Structures are given as C-alpha cells and as structure tokens.
Amino acid sequence: MARPLVSAPARVARGESFEVKALIAHPMETGYRPGENGTMLARDIVRRLVCRFAGDLVFDMTLSPAIAANPYVAFRVRAMRAGALELEWTGDNGFAAAHRVEIAVG
Amino acid sequence: MTALPSRRAALAGALSLAVLPMAARATPETMRAAIAELAAGRVPRDGRVRIDIQPLVDNGNTVPMRVWVEGPADIRAIHVFNERNPQPHVLSLAFGPAAAEPSLATRIRLADTQTVVALAEAEDGTLWRASVEVIVTIAACVEGLV
Amino acid sequence: MKRLGAFVLAAACAGAAPAQTVDGPRRSGFADMGPALQAIQKDDLANPAMLSVALGETLWAERAGAAAKSCADCHGDAASMRGVATRYPAVDPRTGAVATLDARIAGCRTEYQQVPPPPPESPARLALLAFVSRQSRGLPISPAAGPGMDEAAAAGERLWRTRFGQLDLACAECHDARAGAKLAGITIPQAHPTGYPLYRSEWQAVGSLERRIRNCMTGIRAEPFAFGAREHTALETWLMRRASGMEWEAPAVRP
C-alpha cells in the first residue's frame, strides 16, 4: 500500500533541470483527531523525505502533521551526470518506503 | 552544511515537544516563538522568499502550497510556519547540490483562517522572510465516522 | 419545483434524455471548486485518488481465491472496462436485479474468483472500483436500459424528493432548488455523480458515492442508509439518469 507514484523523465540533457512529482499513500494522522469514543488517535506521520540524485543530495525534508495526507511533493533536480534518482520516506511506527529510478543524461 | 544536522535535530526536538492538548492551538505568539528559536538571535529580513497559496481555500485539509526563493543561488534551507494549527511547524527543507533551485510544491493542512510564514536561510546565515494570509472556509455538513 | 412537469416527461422517456431537474445548464461539482483543487484533479501525478487506481491495477492482475483467477484472466486488460462505469447501475445478469458497479465487482469476486469481496469502503474495494471507473474517464454518462431500471430510477427520484432527518430536508431542496447558492460559504453543487469514487479533502481519502450520501444524511441528522442498501442503488440509478450525457471524471477530487 505504501508504493509511491513518482514521475521523472527517462532522459535529460546535461546541465538541464527536470521536474519530479512524488505521491505516497499515508494517512498522516495528526495526533489531534478524536477517533471513536472520543479517544485521540495517535500521531502517525511520515517524518522525513530525503531525495538524492546520482549520489548528491537534492533535499532533506522534515514533515510535520501540517502536511496533508498522502504527501505530495514537486521539485526540480539539476542533471550534471547520469544517475539514480532516489527518494526515501521514513516515519512513525517504523514506516519506510523508497523509490529509485535511473535517469539517463546526455 | 555542517550546521544542518543540529538544526534538523532542533526542529525534530521542537516537533516532539509540541504535543499540545486538544484544546490548545498555535497562536501568533507560539509561531513567533518557534520562529525565534530557529532564528537564534538573527533578525529575518523581508524579501526573496515567496509563498504561493490560494487566498481562499475550499477545505483546509488539502491546501496546495509552493515555496521558492528568488535571487542568488545561496539558499541552504527553507522553513515554513503557521499560526493557528495545533502546532506551529509546517515543514523544513535543506537543499543539497543536486537541487536545481530552492523550491518545493506540496500540500498542507490549515486549521483556520491564518497567516503562513516562510523563512529562507542563506549560506551566510541571513534569514529572509515572507508571509501570506489565507482564508479557510469550513465544510458545511458535520460528519461522523460513517 | 417549476420544472416538475418537464422532468416527469423526461423521466418517462426511458432514460434516453436527461431528467432535467436543475434550473439552467447542468454543472459538475468540478466547476464549483477553486482552481487549486481543479488543478490537482487534472494532474494524474498529483491526484491522490491515483494511488487508489494504482492499487486497483495491482489487484486486477492478482490471482486470488480458490479459483486462482485474476480479473485479467477473464476480462483481459484495463481497456476492456472502457465504457463500463458510465452505464452503471445496471441489471446484473447473474441475479437479474439492478446493481451498482461496486456490487457487481463484489459479486464477481464471490462467484468467479471464489473469494469474499473486500469490506465496503475498504482500500482494496475502493481501489478496484477506482481502477474500473478510471477507464471511462472522458466518456459521457450513458445509463443502461433494462428490466427494472425504470422502477429503480423512479424509486431513486422519490427518495431524492423525500424529506429526511431532524433538519427535514430533501436532496432536491438543496441540489435542485438551491444549487449555486451558498451554504456556510460553500457553493451548493448540483450533486452529479460524475467523479466517483473520488478523493475528498474532508476525508483525506478516497470514498464512494454511498459514503458521500451517508455523510449528507448525517449532515441533515437522518439515519444514513447502510452500505449496499437498495436505497443507494435506487438513488444512484436516478442520479446517473439525471446526469446522463455529462462527462465522466472519475476518480475526481473534491473539497
């Protein structure tokens, strides 16, 4: 269920930038919401998303409960050389998901 | 970049401490305090950082937001805060060498009509600041867990 | 109210012409949303309902049950489902009764895959529905004809006009007579089913038309119909006739 949907071009010209959109299924339970019988549902969120390209950091994002459910991000990556675009999500209750796709550059 | 891990740790620490009781909410004061903690004595300057959020929101659960920074390529981080959610943090972003530009689009939650503030941190430590006012309409029908 | 005569006549034409009940042209709830949510719906890479469609695609190919069959084994690939969602509710040939698409899928799972269907509104159930519904995107709503269909539509229309709940409101009061007006800052939509199942911001999840109708009923302080109740089938039959010819958007996004 945690399989992310990530879009990126298969090939980019060297030195150009490309857009990545990433969507992952996660309830991002805030910890402020009452469940049945009025008891608070425990916080359960994605806490961190790290994106690397060809081994270099693109960004390291810290998420809070203020990020909407099914977190979505769109951003641009600079392609200086070919390599793997890697995204890693980690969160509460041992949540972990990753996605990796090779981008050809030239 | 060496200062970054401690800053992220500070933010993570602040997030874990900010477990407020249900009745409590962030206030302009809480947001100011959170920003002051990040600023650590620096005075943010207005400008360079931009926030794009629709001024009138259908439903505060899914609010698209884009933050970006104009000017020279010297930005190492962006932090976003809010004034009326249960806690004041929205996100923190540290940029690395493969980032094409200091920007990100995402979707956030806004619990009420409020101000959203973004701070951008330059390599030399300068903080840049911008804010937007957002009106959040509340859905009419109250639903249970049906 | 003043168009009473016109749509009774239209409804008598066996669903060939749309049952016009609203004043003026019909309008999807898409048009009543702000541009930010419209942009999310139009972008399959940003629409959170596409996560449900992706799960549905996996389930479509997955062999299940005592028969060890997948949907694909009988139906082939997704393209075979094009034009299906825009016809439903329709007569299920196995039972002879009018059934929603969700009920039809659940019935298939029981009979041909020999596995209990996922519970109503569960992620797997919604995923299959979203995946099948997605294949008809862009097509006009074309309700099926058949034995029992007119009766189901008429029953649905009666429900549409019946006052329910402590607030004593009928669907028609808001969605016909006052569509386009404001209720607590929100524009009242005409309530066409063009986008279901859809991702609703309020739910932070994908949900079915039945869930949305149950929410509305709770909102007017009425006892909601149970999932799978024949009232839902009747209402859905009526709503699809009322929306006949409108463009199918599933899976949509709504506030």
Tab-separated table of C-alpha atoms in Angstrom, chain B residues 54 58-59 61-62 64 107 109 137-144 146, chain C residues 33-34 36 40 46 48 185-186 200-204 211 215 218 255:
chain	number	residue	atom	x	y	z
B	54	GLN	CA	-4.660	30.299	-2.980
B	58	ASP	CA	-12.163	25.225	-0.187
B	59	ASN	CA	-11.131	22.816	2.510
B	61	ASN	CA	-7.273	19.534	4.702
B	62	THR	CA	-5.590	19.752	1.294
B	64	PRO	CA	-1.524	23.257	-2.285
B	107	ARG	CA	0.045	20.191	0.074
B	109	ARG	CA	-3.282	21.419	6.220
B	137	THR	CA	-13.719	28.003	4.541
B	138	ILE	CA	-15.091	25.230	6.743
B	139	ALA	CA	-17.183	22.492	5.147
B	140	ALA	CA	-20.860	22.854	5.981
B	141	CYS	CA	-22.037	19.346	6.883
B	142	VAL	CA	-20.710	17.806	10.046
B	143	GLU	CA	-19.876	14.154	9.560
B	144	GLY	CA	-19.324	11.355	11.978
B	146	VAL	CA	-19.625	6.964	8.640
C	33	MET	CA	-14.224	24.057	-6.747
C	34	GLY	CA	-11.370	26.509	-6.535
C	36	ALA	CA	-6.122	24.748	-6.892
C	40	ILE	CA	-4.975	18.548	-8.602
C	46	ALA	CA	-0.806	14.908	-8.203
C	48	PRO	CA	-4.197	11.293	-4.574
C	185	GLY	CA	-19.510	29.830	2.470
C	186	ILE	CA	-19.572	26.702	0.287
C	200	ARG	CA	-12.399	14.132	-0.792
C	201	SER	CA	-10.257	16.570	1.176
C	202	GLU	CA	-12.663	16.274	4.077
C	203	TRP	CA	-11.963	12.511	4.240
C	204	GLN	CA	-8.283	12.750	3.350
C	211	ARG	CA	-20.166	7.225	1.619
C	215	ASN	CA	-22.368	11.863	5.036
C	218	THR	CA	-25.741	12.514	8.780
C	255	PRO	CA	-13.145	19.682	-1.106
